[in-house]
Coordinates of C-alpha atoms and ligand atoms in Angstrom, one line a residue:
M106 CA 0.0 0.0 0.0
C107 CA 1.7 3.2 -1.2
G108 CA 5.2 3.3 -2.5
I109 CA 7.9 5.7 -1.3
V110 CA 11.2 6.6 -3.1
G111 CA 13.8 9.1 -1.9
Y112 CA 17.0 10.1 -3.6
I113 CA 20.0 12.2 -2.6
G114 CA 23.1 12.2 -4.8
E115 CA 24.4 13.7 -8.1
K116 CA 21.8 12.3 -10.6
Q117 CA 18.6 14.1 -11.6
C118 CA 16.4 13.1 -8.7
T119 CA 13.2 13.1 -10.8
D120 CA 14.7 10.4 -13.0
V121 CA 15.6 8.2 -10.1
I122 CA 12.3 8.8 -8.3
L123 CA 10.1 8.2 -11.3
S124 CA 12.0 5.0 -12.3
G125 CA 11.7 3.8 -8.7
L126 CA 8.0 4.6 -8.5
T127 CA 7.4 2.7 -11.7
K128 CA 8.7 -0.4 -9.9
L129 CA 6.5 0.4 -6.9
E130 CA 3.3 1.2 -8.7
Y131 CA 2.0 -2.3 -7.8
R132 CA 1.7 -0.9 -4.3
G133 CA -0.9 1.7 -5.2
Y134 CA -1.9 3.7 -8.2
D135 CA -4.6 6.1 -7.2
S136 CA -2.2 9.1 -7.6
A137 CA 1.5 10.0 -7.7
G138 CA 3.6 12.9 -6.7
L139 CA 7.1 14.1 -5.9
A140 CA 9.0 16.9 -4.2
A141 CA 12.4 18.1 -5.3
F142 CA 14.8 20.7 -4.0
K143 CA 15.3 23.5 -6.4
D144 CA 16.9 26.9 -5.8
K145 CA 16.7 26.7 -2.0
A146 CA 13.0 25.8 -2.2
I147 CA 11.1 22.6 -2.5
E148 CA 9.0 22.1 -5.6
T149 CA 6.0 19.8 -5.3
R150 CA 4.1 18.1 -8.2
K151 CA 1.2 15.7 -7.6
F152 CA -1.6 14.3 -9.6
K153 CA -4.6 12.0 -9.3
G154 CA -4.3 8.9 -11.5
R155 CA -1.5 6.8 -12.8
L156 CA 2.1 7.6 -12.5
Q157 CA 2.2 8.3 -16.2
I158 CA 0.5 11.7 -15.6
L159 CA 3.2 12.8 -13.2
D160 CA 5.8 11.4 -15.6
E161 CA 4.4 13.4 -18.6
N162 CA 4.3 16.6 -16.4
I163 CA 8.0 16.2 -15.5
K164 CA 8.9 15.5 -19.1
H165 CA 7.3 18.8 -20.2
H166 CA 8.4 20.8 -17.2
P167 CA 11.6 19.3 -15.8
I168 CA 12.9 20.1 -12.3
E169 CA 16.7 20.4 -12.1
S170 CA 17.4 18.8 -8.8
T171 CA 19.6 16.1 -7.2
M172 CA 17.5 15.4 -4.1
G173 CA 13.8 14.6 -3.6
I174 CA 11.1 12.2 -2.5
G175 CA 8.3 10.6 -4.4
H176 CA 5.1 8.7 -3.7
T177 CA 2.5 6.5 -5.4
R178 CA -0.7 6.2 -3.4
W179 CA -3.3 3.7 -2.5
A180 CA -6.0 5.9 -0.9
T181 CA -7.0 5.3 2.7
H182 CA -8.1 8.7 4.1
G183 CA -9.7 11.0 1.4
A184 CA -10.6 10.0 -2.1
P185 CA -8.0 9.9 -4.9
S186 CA -7.6 13.5 -5.9
D187 CA -4.8 16.0 -6.7
V188 CA -5.1 17.6 -3.3
N189 CA -5.1 14.3 -1.4
S190 CA -2.0 13.0 -3.3
H191 CA 1.3 13.0 -1.6
P192 CA 3.7 14.8 -0.8
H193 CA 2.0 16.8 1.9
T194 CA 3.5 20.0 3.3
N195 CA 3.2 22.5 6.1
E196 CA 1.8 25.9 5.2
D197 CA 5.0 27.5 4.0
H198 CA 6.1 24.4 2.1
S199 CA 9.3 24.1 4.1
I200 CA 8.6 20.6 5.5
V201 CA 7.5 17.9 3.1
V202 CA 6.3 14.4 3.9
V203 CA 5.3 11.3 2.0
H204 CA 3.7 8.5 3.9
N205 CA 2.6 4.9 3.7
G206 CA 0.3 3.5 6.4
I207 CA -2.4 5.0 8.7
I208 CA -2.1 7.5 11.5
E209 CA -4.8 6.3 13.8
N210 CA -5.0 9.4 16.0
Y211 CA -5.1 11.8 13.1
L212 CA -8.5 13.2 13.9
E213 CA -7.6 14.1 17.4
L214 CA -4.3 15.7 16.2
R215 CA -6.0 17.5 13.4
E216 CA -8.5 19.0 15.8
R217 CA -5.7 20.2 18.1
L218 CA -3.6 21.6 15.3
S219 CA -6.6 23.4 13.8
K220 CA -7.3 25.0 17.2
N221 CA -3.7 26.2 17.2
G222 CA -4.3 27.9 13.8
Y223 CA -3.0 25.3 11.3
K224 CA -5.0 25.2 8.0
F225 CA -5.6 21.9 6.3
T226 CA -6.1 21.5 2.6
S227 CA -6.6 17.7 2.3
Q228 CA -8.6 15.0 3.9
T229 CA -5.6 12.8 4.5
D230 CA -4.1 11.6 7.8
T231 CA -0.6 12.4 6.4
E232 CA -1.1 16.2 6.2
V233 CA -1.4 16.1 10.0
V234 CA 2.2 15.0 10.2
A235 CA 3.4 17.8 8.1
H236 CA 1.8 20.4 10.4
L237 CA 2.8 18.5 13.5
L238 CA 6.4 18.6 12.3
D239 CA 6.1 22.3 11.7
E240 CA 4.8 22.7 15.3
L241 CA 7.7 20.7 16.7
Y242 CA 10.5 22.1 14.5
R243 CA 13.1 24.2 16.4
G244 CA 15.8 24.1 13.8
D245 CA 16.6 20.4 13.9
I246 CA 14.4 18.2 11.7
I247 CA 15.7 15.0 13.1
D248 CA 14.7 16.1 16.5
A249 CA 11.2 17.1 15.3
V250 CA 10.8 13.7 13.7
R251 CA 11.9 12.0 16.8
Q252 CA 9.3 13.9 18.9
M253 CA 6.6 13.3 16.3
L254 CA 7.1 9.5 16.7
S255 CA 6.0 9.6 20.3
I256 CA 2.9 11.5 19.3
V257 CA 1.5 9.7 16.3
K258 CA -0.2 6.3 16.7
G259 CA -0.6 3.7 13.9
S260 CA 1.5 2.1 11.2
Y261 CA 3.7 4.1 9.0
A262 CA 6.7 4.6 6.8
F263 CA 7.7 8.2 6.2
A264 CA 10.2 10.1 4.1
V265 CA 10.7 13.7 5.3
V266 CA 12.6 16.6 3.8
C267 CA 13.1 20.1 5.2
K268 CA 13.9 23.3 3.2
N269 CA 16.2 24.6 5.9
E270 CA 18.3 21.4 5.9
P271 CA 18.7 20.6 2.2
D272 CA 21.4 18.0 2.7
K273 CA 19.3 15.2 4.2
I274 CA 16.3 12.9 3.7
I275 CA 14.9 11.3 6.8
G276 CA 13.1 8.0 6.9
V277 CA 11.2 6.3 9.7
R278 CA 9.1 3.2 9.9
K279 CA 6.7 1.3 12.1
D280 CA 4.9 -1.7 10.8
S281 CA 5.3 -0.6 7.2
P282 CA 8.3 -1.4 5.0
L283 CA 11.1 1.0 4.3
I284 CA 14.6 0.1 3.0
V285 CA 17.7 2.1 2.5
G286 CA 19.9 1.7 -0.6
L287 CA 23.5 2.5 -0.1
G288 CA 25.5 3.9 -3.1
K289 CA 28.7 5.9 -3.7
G290 CA 28.0 9.6 -3.3
E291 CA 24.3 8.8 -3.4
N292 CA 21.8 7.1 -1.2
F293 CA 18.2 6.0 -1.5
L294 CA 15.0 5.3 0.5
A295 CA 12.3 3.0 -0.8
S296 CA 9.4 0.9 0.2
D297 CA 10.7 -2.1 -1.7
I298 CA 14.1 -3.3 -3.1
P299 CA 13.2 -3.3 -6.9
A300 CA 12.9 0.5 -6.8
I301 CA 16.6 0.9 -6.1
L302 CA 18.1 -2.2 -7.8
P303 CA 19.2 -0.4 -11.0
Y304 CA 21.6 1.7 -8.8
T305 CA 22.7 -0.4 -5.9
R306 CA 22.5 -3.9 -4.4
E307 CA 23.7 -2.9 -1.0
V308 CA 20.6 -2.5 1.2
Y309 CA 19.8 -1.7 4.8
L310 CA 16.5 -3.2 6.0
M311 CA 15.1 -0.7 8.5
Q312 CA 13.6 -1.9 11.7
D313 CA 10.5 -0.5 13.5
D314 CA 11.1 2.8 15.4
E315 CA 14.4 3.5 13.7
I316 CA 15.2 6.9 12.2
V317 CA 17.5 6.9 9.2
V318 CA 19.2 10.0 7.9
C319 CA 20.5 9.8 4.3
T320 CA 22.9 12.4 3.0
R321 CA 25.0 12.3 -0.2
D322 CA 28.0 10.9 1.8
G323 CA 26.4 8.4 4.1
V324 CA 23.6 6.9 6.0
T325 CA 23.1 7.1 9.8
V326 CA 20.7 5.0 11.7
Y327 CA 19.3 6.0 15.2
D328 CA 17.1 4.2 17.6
K329 CA 14.1 6.1 18.9
D330 CA 16.1 7.5 21.8
G331 CA 18.7 9.0 19.5
S332 CA 21.5 6.5 19.9
E333 CA 23.4 5.6 16.8
K334 CA 23.1 2.0 15.6
P335 CA 25.4 -0.1 13.5
I336 CA 24.2 -0.8 9.9
E337 CA 24.0 -4.4 8.8
I338 CA 24.2 -4.5 5.0
F339 CA 22.1 -6.9 3.1
H340 CA 23.5 -7.8 -0.4
V341 CA 20.7 -8.4 -2.9
T342 CA 21.5 -11.4 -5.1
W343 CA 18.5 -11.5 -7.3
N344 CA 18.5 -9.7 -10.6
A345 CA 16.7 -6.4 -11.5
I346 CA 15.5 -8.3 -14.6
D347 CA 13.5 -10.6 -12.3
A348 CA 11.4 -7.6 -11.4
E349 CA 10.9 -6.5 -15.0
K350 CA 8.2 -7.6 -17.5
G351 CA 10.8 -9.2 -19.7
G352 CA 8.8 -9.0 -23.0
Y353 CA 5.5 -10.3 -21.5
E354 CA 2.5 -8.1 -21.9
H355 CA 1.8 -8.2 -18.2
F356 CA 3.7 -9.2 -15.0
M357 CA 0.9 -11.6 -14.2
L358 CA 1.5 -13.6 -17.4
K359 CA 5.3 -13.5 -16.9
E360 CA 4.8 -14.8 -13.4
I361 CA 2.5 -17.6 -14.5
H362 CA 5.2 -18.6 -16.9
E363 CA 7.9 -18.5 -14.2
Q364 CA 6.1 -21.1 -12.1
P365 CA 7.9 -24.2 -13.3
E366 CA 11.2 -22.6 -12.3
G367 CA 9.8 -21.4 -8.9
I368 CA 8.5 -24.9 -8.2
R369 CA 11.9 -26.4 -9.2
K370 CA 13.8 -24.0 -6.8
T371 CA 11.4 -24.6 -3.9
L372 CA 11.6 -28.4 -4.4
H373 CA 15.2 -28.1 -3.2
Y374 CA 13.9 -28.3 0.3
M375 CA 13.4 -32.0 -0.6
P376 CA 16.8 -32.8 -2.1
E377 CA 16.8 -35.9 -4.4
D378 CA 20.0 -37.2 -3.1
K379 CA 18.9 -37.4 0.6
D380 CA 16.1 -39.2 2.3
E381 CA 15.1 -36.2 4.4
V382 CA 13.6 -32.8 4.1
I383 CA 16.0 -29.9 4.8
L384 CA 14.2 -26.8 5.8
G385 CA 17.1 -24.4 6.4
D386 CA 16.1 -22.0 9.1
V387 CA 13.3 -24.1 10.5
K388 CA 14.6 -25.5 13.7
I389 CA 11.5 -27.3 14.9
T390 CA 12.5 -30.7 16.4
K391 CA 10.7 -34.0 17.0
E392 CA 10.3 -33.1 20.7
D393 CA 8.8 -29.7 19.8
L394 CA 6.2 -31.4 17.5
Q395 CA 5.3 -33.8 20.3
R396 CA 4.6 -30.9 22.5
Y397 CA 2.3 -29.0 20.2
N398 CA -1.3 -29.9 20.6
K399 CA -2.5 -27.3 18.1
V400 CA -1.3 -25.9 14.8
Y401 CA -2.8 -22.7 13.4
I402 CA -2.2 -21.5 9.9
V403 CA -3.0 -17.8 9.5
A404 CA -2.9 -15.8 6.3
C405 CA -4.9 -13.6 4.0
G406 CA -6.3 -13.9 0.5
T407 CA -4.4 -16.3 -1.7
A408 CA -2.0 -17.2 1.1
Y409 CA -5.1 -18.3 3.1
H410 CA -6.1 -20.5 0.3
A411 CA -2.7 -22.1 0.3
G412 CA -3.1 -22.6 4.1
L413 CA -6.3 -24.6 3.5
I414 CA -4.3 -27.1 1.5
G415 CA -1.5 -26.9 4.1
K416 CA -4.0 -28.1 6.7
Y417 CA -5.0 -31.1 4.6
L418 CA -1.3 -32.0 4.1
I419 CA -0.2 -31.6 7.7
E420 CA -3.2 -33.5 9.1
K421 CA -2.6 -36.3 6.6
Y422 CA 1.2 -36.7 6.8
A423 CA 2.0 -35.5 10.3
R424 CA -1.3 -36.3 12.0
M425 CA -1.4 -33.0 13.8
S426 CA -4.7 -31.1 14.2
V427 CA -4.6 -27.9 12.2
E428 CA -7.0 -24.9 12.1
V429 CA -6.7 -22.4 9.3
D430 CA -7.7 -18.8 10.0
I431 CA -8.1 -15.6 8.0
A432 CA -5.6 -13.4 9.9
S433 CA -8.0 -10.5 10.3
E434 CA -10.5 -12.9 12.0
F435 CA -7.9 -14.7 14.1
R436 CA -6.5 -11.5 15.7
Y437 CA -10.0 -10.5 16.9
R438 CA -11.5 -13.7 18.0
N439 CA -9.6 -14.5 21.2
P440 CA -8.1 -17.8 20.0
I441 CA -6.8 -20.5 22.3
V442 CA -3.0 -20.1 22.0
D443 CA -0.3 -21.1 24.4
E444 CA 3.2 -22.7 24.6
Q445 CA 1.8 -25.8 23.1
T446 CA 0.7 -24.0 19.9
L447 CA 2.6 -23.8 16.7
L448 CA 1.4 -20.9 14.4
I449 CA 2.4 -20.9 10.8
A450 CA 2.0 -17.6 9.0
I451 CA 2.0 -17.5 5.3
S452 CA 2.6 -14.3 3.4
Q453 CA 4.1 -13.5 0.0
S454 CA 5.0 -9.9 0.8
G455 CA 5.8 -10.5 4.5
E456 CA 4.2 -7.2 5.2
T457 CA 0.5 -7.9 5.5
A458 CA -0.7 -6.0 8.5
D459 CA -3.3 -8.6 9.7
T460 CA -0.9 -11.5 9.3
L461 CA 1.7 -9.7 11.4
A462 CA -0.8 -8.8 14.1
A463 CA -1.9 -12.5 14.2
M464 CA 1.8 -13.5 14.6
R465 CA 2.3 -11.0 17.4
L466 CA -0.8 -12.2 19.2
A467 CA 0.4 -15.8 19.1
K468 CA 4.0 -14.9 20.2
N469 CA 2.7 -12.9 23.1
N470 CA 0.8 -15.9 24.3
G471 CA 3.8 -18.2 24.2
A472 CA 3.3 -19.9 20.8
R473 CA 6.1 -20.8 18.5
V474 CA 5.7 -18.8 15.3
M475 CA 6.9 -20.1 12.0
A476 CA 6.6 -18.2 8.7
I477 CA 6.5 -19.1 5.0
T478 CA 7.3 -15.9 3.1
N479 CA 8.7 -14.8 -0.3
V480 CA 10.5 -11.7 0.9
I481 CA 13.8 -12.0 2.8
G482 CA 14.1 -9.2 5.4
S483 CA 10.3 -8.5 5.4
S484 CA 8.6 -7.9 8.8
V485 CA 7.2 -11.5 8.8
D486 CA 10.6 -12.9 8.1
R487 CA 12.1 -10.9 11.0
E488 CA 9.4 -11.5 13.5
A489 CA 9.1 -15.3 13.1
Q490 CA 11.2 -17.7 15.0
D491 CA 11.5 -20.1 12.1
V492 CA 11.3 -19.1 8.4
L493 CA 10.9 -21.0 5.2
Y494 CA 11.3 -18.9 2.0
T495 CA 9.2 -19.6 -1.0
L496 CA 11.7 -19.3 -3.9
A497 CA 9.4 -17.7 -6.4
G498 CA 11.5 -14.6 -7.0
P499 CA 9.9 -11.1 -6.8
E500 CA 6.2 -11.1 -7.5
I501 CA 4.9 -7.8 -8.9
A502 CA 1.4 -8.5 -10.2
V503 CA -1.3 -7.8 -7.7
A504 CA -2.8 -11.2 -8.5
S505 CA -0.7 -13.7 -6.8
T506 CA 0.3 -16.7 -8.9
K507 CA 3.9 -18.0 -8.5
A508 CA 3.9 -17.2 -4.8
Y509 CA 0.8 -19.4 -4.3
V510 CA 2.3 -22.4 -6.1
T511 CA 5.6 -22.1 -4.2
Q512 CA 3.6 -21.7 -1.0
L513 CA 2.0 -25.1 -1.8
V514 CA 5.4 -26.7 -2.5
S515 CA 6.7 -25.3 0.8
L516 CA 3.7 -26.7 2.6
Y517 CA 4.4 -30.2 1.0
A518 CA 7.9 -29.9 2.4
V519 CA 6.7 -28.8 5.9
S520 CA 4.1 -31.5 6.2
L521 CA 6.4 -34.3 4.9
H522 CA 9.2 -33.0 7.2
F523 CA 6.9 -33.1 10.2
G524 CA 5.6 -36.5 9.1
L525 CA 9.2 -37.9 9.0
L526 CA 10.1 -36.3 12.3
K527 CA 7.0 -37.7 14.0
G528 CA 7.3 -41.1 12.3
T529 CA 3.8 -40.8 10.8
L530 CA 5.4 -41.0 7.4
T531 CA 7.9 -43.7 6.4
K532 CA 11.1 -42.9 4.4
D533 CA 9.8 -45.0 1.6
E534 CA 6.5 -43.2 1.5
Y535 CA 8.4 -39.9 1.5
I536 CA 10.6 -40.9 -1.3
A537 CA 7.7 -42.0 -3.4
L538 CA 5.9 -38.7 -2.9
R539 CA 9.0 -36.6 -3.5
R540 CA 9.5 -38.5 -6.8
E541 CA 6.0 -37.3 -7.8
L542 CA 6.6 -33.8 -6.7
Y543 CA 9.6 -33.5 -8.9
H544 CA 7.3 -34.0 -11.9
L545 CA 5.4 -30.9 -11.1
P546 CA 7.5 -28.4 -13.2
G547 CA 6.8 -30.5 -16.3
Y548 CA 3.1 -30.9 -15.5
V549 CA 2.8 -27.2 -15.1
Q550 CA 4.7 -26.4 -18.2
R551 CA 2.3 -28.6 -20.2
I552 CA -0.6 -26.6 -19.0
I553 CA 1.1 -23.3 -19.8
D554 CA 1.6 -24.6 -23.3
L555 CA -2.2 -24.9 -23.6
D556 CA -2.6 -21.2 -23.1
K557 CA -4.4 -20.6 -26.4
K558 CA -7.1 -23.2 -25.7
I559 CA -7.8 -21.5 -22.4
Q560 CA -7.9 -18.1 -24.1
N561 CA -10.6 -19.4 -26.4
I562 CA -12.9 -20.2 -23.4
A563 CA -12.4 -16.6 -22.2
K564 CA -13.1 -15.2 -25.7
E565 CA -16.3 -17.2 -25.9
H566 CA -17.7 -16.3 -22.5
K567 CA -16.1 -12.9 -21.8
D568 CA -19.5 -11.2 -21.4
K569 CA -20.6 -13.4 -18.5
E570 CA -21.3 -11.5 -15.3
D571 CA -21.3 -14.6 -13.0
M572 CA -19.3 -17.7 -12.8
Y573 CA -19.2 -20.6 -10.4
F574 CA -16.4 -22.9 -9.4
I575 CA -17.2 -26.3 -7.9
G576 CA -15.1 -29.1 -6.6
R577 CA -14.7 -31.5 -3.7
G578 CA -11.8 -32.2 -1.3
L579 CA -8.6 -30.4 -2.3
D580 CA -10.3 -29.2 -5.5
S581 CA -12.8 -27.2 -3.4
Y582 CA -9.8 -25.1 -2.1
V583 CA -8.4 -24.6 -5.5
C584 CA -11.9 -23.4 -6.6
M585 CA -11.7 -20.7 -3.9
E586 CA -8.4 -19.6 -5.4
G587 CA -9.6 -19.7 -8.9
S588 CA -12.7 -17.7 -8.0
L589 CA -10.6 -15.0 -6.2
K590 CA -8.2 -14.7 -9.1
L591 CA -11.1 -14.3 -11.5
K592 CA -13.0 -11.6 -9.6
E593 CA -10.0 -9.5 -8.6
I594 CA -8.7 -9.0 -12.1
S595 CA -11.7 -9.4 -14.4
Y596 CA -14.4 -8.0 -12.1
I597 CA -16.7 -11.0 -13.0
H598 CA -18.8 -11.9 -10.0
S599 CA -17.8 -15.4 -9.0
E600 CA -18.3 -17.9 -6.2
A601 CA -16.6 -21.1 -5.2
A602 CA -18.7 -23.9 -3.7
A603 CA -17.8 -27.2 -2.3
A604 CA -19.8 -29.3 -4.8
G605 CA -21.5 -31.3 -2.0
E606 CA -23.0 -28.0 -0.8
L607 CA -24.7 -27.1 -4.0
K608 CA -28.0 -28.6 -3.0
H609 CA -27.9 -26.7 0.2
G610 CA -28.3 -23.3 -1.5
P611 CA -25.9 -22.3 -4.3
I612 CA -27.6 -24.4 -7.0
A613 CA -30.5 -21.9 -6.9
L614 CA -28.2 -19.5 -8.8
I615 CA -27.8 -21.9 -11.7
E616 CA -29.8 -21.0 -14.8
E617 CA -29.7 -21.4 -18.6
G618 CA -26.2 -20.5 -19.8
T619 CA -24.5 -20.1 -16.3
L620 CA -20.8 -20.9 -16.7
V621 CA -19.6 -23.5 -14.2
I622 CA -16.0 -24.5 -13.8
A623 CA -15.9 -28.0 -12.3
L624 CA -12.7 -29.4 -10.9
C625 CA -12.7 -33.2 -10.8
T626 CA -9.1 -34.2 -10.1
Q627 CA -9.7 -36.3 -6.9
D628 CA -10.1 -39.9 -8.0
F629 CA -12.0 -41.0 -5.0
L630 CA -14.5 -38.2 -5.4
F631 CA -14.8 -38.4 -9.2
E632 CA -18.1 -40.2 -9.4
K633 CA -19.6 -37.7 -7.0
M634 CA -18.4 -34.9 -9.1
L635 CA -20.0 -36.5 -12.2
S636 CA -23.3 -36.4 -10.3
N637 CA -22.8 -32.7 -9.4
I638 CA -22.0 -31.9 -13.0
Q639 CA -25.2 -33.6 -14.1
E640 CA -27.2 -31.7 -11.6
V641 CA -26.0 -28.3 -12.7
R642 CA -26.3 -29.2 -16.4
A643 CA -29.8 -30.3 -15.9
R644 CA -30.5 -26.7 -14.8
G645 CA -28.9 -25.2 -17.9
A646 CA -25.3 -24.7 -16.8
Y647 CA -22.5 -24.7 -19.4
V648 CA -19.8 -26.8 -17.7
V649 CA -16.0 -26.6 -18.3
A650 CA -14.4 -29.5 -16.4
F651 CA -10.8 -30.1 -15.4
S652 CA -9.8 -33.7 -14.7
K653 CA -7.0 -36.3 -14.9
R654 CA -6.4 -37.6 -18.3
S655 CA -7.3 -41.2 -17.3
N656 CA -10.8 -40.1 -16.2
E657 CA -12.1 -39.8 -19.7
A658 CA -15.7 -40.4 -18.7
I659 CA -15.8 -36.8 -17.9
T660 CA -15.9 -35.8 -21.6
K661 CA -19.4 -37.3 -21.9
E662 CA -20.7 -35.2 -18.9
A663 CA -19.1 -31.8 -19.4
D664 CA -19.5 -29.4 -22.3
E665 CA -15.7 -28.9 -22.5
T666 CA -12.8 -30.7 -20.7
F667 CA -9.2 -29.9 -19.9
F668 CA -6.9 -32.5 -18.7
I669 CA -4.0 -32.6 -16.3
D670 CA -1.5 -35.5 -16.3
D671 CA -2.2 -38.6 -14.1
M672 CA -0.7 -38.0 -10.7
P673 CA -1.5 -38.7 -7.1
D674 CA -4.6 -36.8 -5.9
D675 CA -2.6 -34.9 -3.3
I676 CA -0.5 -33.0 -5.8
T677 CA -3.2 -32.0 -8.3
P678 CA -3.8 -28.5 -6.9
I679 CA -0.6 -27.1 -8.4
P680 CA -1.3 -28.0 -12.0
T681 CA -5.0 -27.4 -11.7
V682 CA -4.6 -23.9 -10.3
V683 CA -2.4 -22.9 -13.3
Y684 CA -5.4 -23.5 -15.6
L685 CA -7.5 -21.2 -13.4
Q686 CA -4.8 -18.5 -13.3
L687 CA -4.7 -18.5 -17.1
L688 CA -8.5 -18.5 -17.3
A689 CA -8.7 -15.4 -15.0
Y690 CA -5.9 -13.7 -16.9
H691 CA -7.6 -14.2 -20.3
F692 CA -11.0 -13.2 -19.0
A693 CA -9.4 -10.0 -17.7
T694 CA -7.6 -9.2 -20.9
E695 CA -10.6 -10.0 -23.1
R696 CA -12.7 -7.6 -21.1
G697 CA -10.0 -4.9 -21.4
C698 CA -9.1 -4.8 -17.7
D699 CA -5.8 -3.6 -16.4
V700 CA -4.5 -7.0 -15.3
D701 CA -1.5 -5.9 -13.2
K702 CA -3.3 -3.0 -11.5
P703 CA -6.8 -4.1 -10.8
R704 CA -9.1 -1.5 -9.4
N705 CA -9.2 -0.8 -5.6
L706 CA -6.4 -3.3 -4.9
A707 CA -2.7 -3.1 -4.1
K708 CA 0.0 -5.7 -3.9
S709 CA 0.9 -5.5 -0.2
V710 CA -1.7 -4.7 2.3
T711 CA 0.1 -3.0 5.0
V712 CA -2.9 -1.4 6.6
E713 CA -5.8 -3.2 8.4
Ligands
LIG275 O1 1.5 -10.7 0.8 P1 0.5 -11.6 1.3 O2 0.6 -13.0 0.8 O3 0.4 -11.6 2.8 O4 -0.9 -11.1 0.7 C1 -2.1 -11.7 1.1 C2 -3.2 -11.2 0.2 O5 -3.3 -9.8 0.2 C3 -3.0 -11.6 -1.3 O6 -2.8 -12.9 -1.4 C4 -4.1 -11.1 -2.2 O7 -5.3 -11.9 -1.9 C5 -3.8 -11.3 -3.7 N1 -4.2 -10.1 -4.3 C6 -4.4 -12.4 -4.3 O8 -4.1 -12.5 -5.7

């Protein structure tokens, strides 16, 4: 949610800021703005709408400047508009702020500052901070920022510049990501690493409550009491190209195509030359597992859908009782958590506010917290006791694809590891399953190669306003993911139903021409799915079915069928979901939707 870029050095700052914001636009695209030092003043430009509008403006009216801050916004307080766009300033424009997050006590602060004569121009919570800094400023902006931190409540990352101190950019964070890029004669601030990768690979990952001061010559980090802290540099090994579109029309399509590779990399947790699972930083022992009487998996959105499959796998292979919770529900429902609880948090970004809150709740009650995340150095990574990285590489598209499949591979690894440790899975069983898992990259590639066929379905049905996904067992969870993917990028209303539930209500929605996607990959439930298909077709539904190649009987029952290779039931979610990702993608493009930047959404949800 919202992207921040700050630059101080010798380059034209608007070039660096705009190129950085392009990489961060996935975080929000309601408006964009920047502030740059020019002739001892700070010039601010900001516009509602996509970054391109700001970009065009700067092209036609350049600002000669080597230091500035920029922002791309996902609106929380106040509708998207020029005036609500960041940066925000105090009245004489001498203090300028960009912000990601939410100031929870902004109304109270706004009231007090208004009483003291401050005039507000926007509806945002951020403007409060600009005026508050003005009130606190006594000639030292670092000191004003430090005082401000003890007054504002909420989650935030800020970049602040001050006209009277034109040699520094200040960054602070609490529960919202902010990183520092270290260069030679230049330094950077950003919400995420891709923004600064063209310039440097040396990064400092800021901690909560730290204040960072970037000048041309260096970076200093202070804790909230003002003591200087050592800087631990993190060297980024992945390539800037990994976060570029690389010739694909959309990031989402590129990321779908990267899935065989992501799966291959994540499978390394189950090396072929060893008869054990090696989970790197996960230090959970056999004795620990014997102690836990409850496992929770908490996550949001797509990661939650991965968690549902994780529950199935851990219960089956490790015989541990698992509850899966939506993080925003878990944190407010007073769950039973203690020292005998293991909580597994799943998050692509590692910055999702609700998932982090759920982790903290569990930790505060004595639970062991393990995380599965795609982002090294993210808040989830830092706060968990044990971490397993999904090796998907940077995921940029708002619609999560490669992160989901690598979360699933990680959950296979975790469940099989726990099973081996507990003795509920034999080595031979493990080796047989691992052998099957290693076929997954090939299975997935074969589906990607059928892309054109999937596109035809979308072409034919693109005007549908409703779609239903039905399945049983593991397929029912994949249906949930397929339905989410479709609605978030194509805006087609869709629902996922466990097929056995149809008769209990959802079948009332089926009428002549309703499009139903039926997943039938679970052999032991196949006959039951055939009955469900007959039931919806009898009511006029047009059924597109997905099944294993050997279950050919399906072709007689469905209007159209797509096949996956024959494989054990437990691993079908990975290839099957790839069909549904492509389906969602093509529906969205056929309907002219902006696939990578769907309306109202942002990639990482760092506010509640
Ligand atoms: O970064 P996280 O995995 O914690 O994000 C969780 C959800 O916000 C995310 O999966 C969201 O549902 C995606 N847009 C789905 O495609």
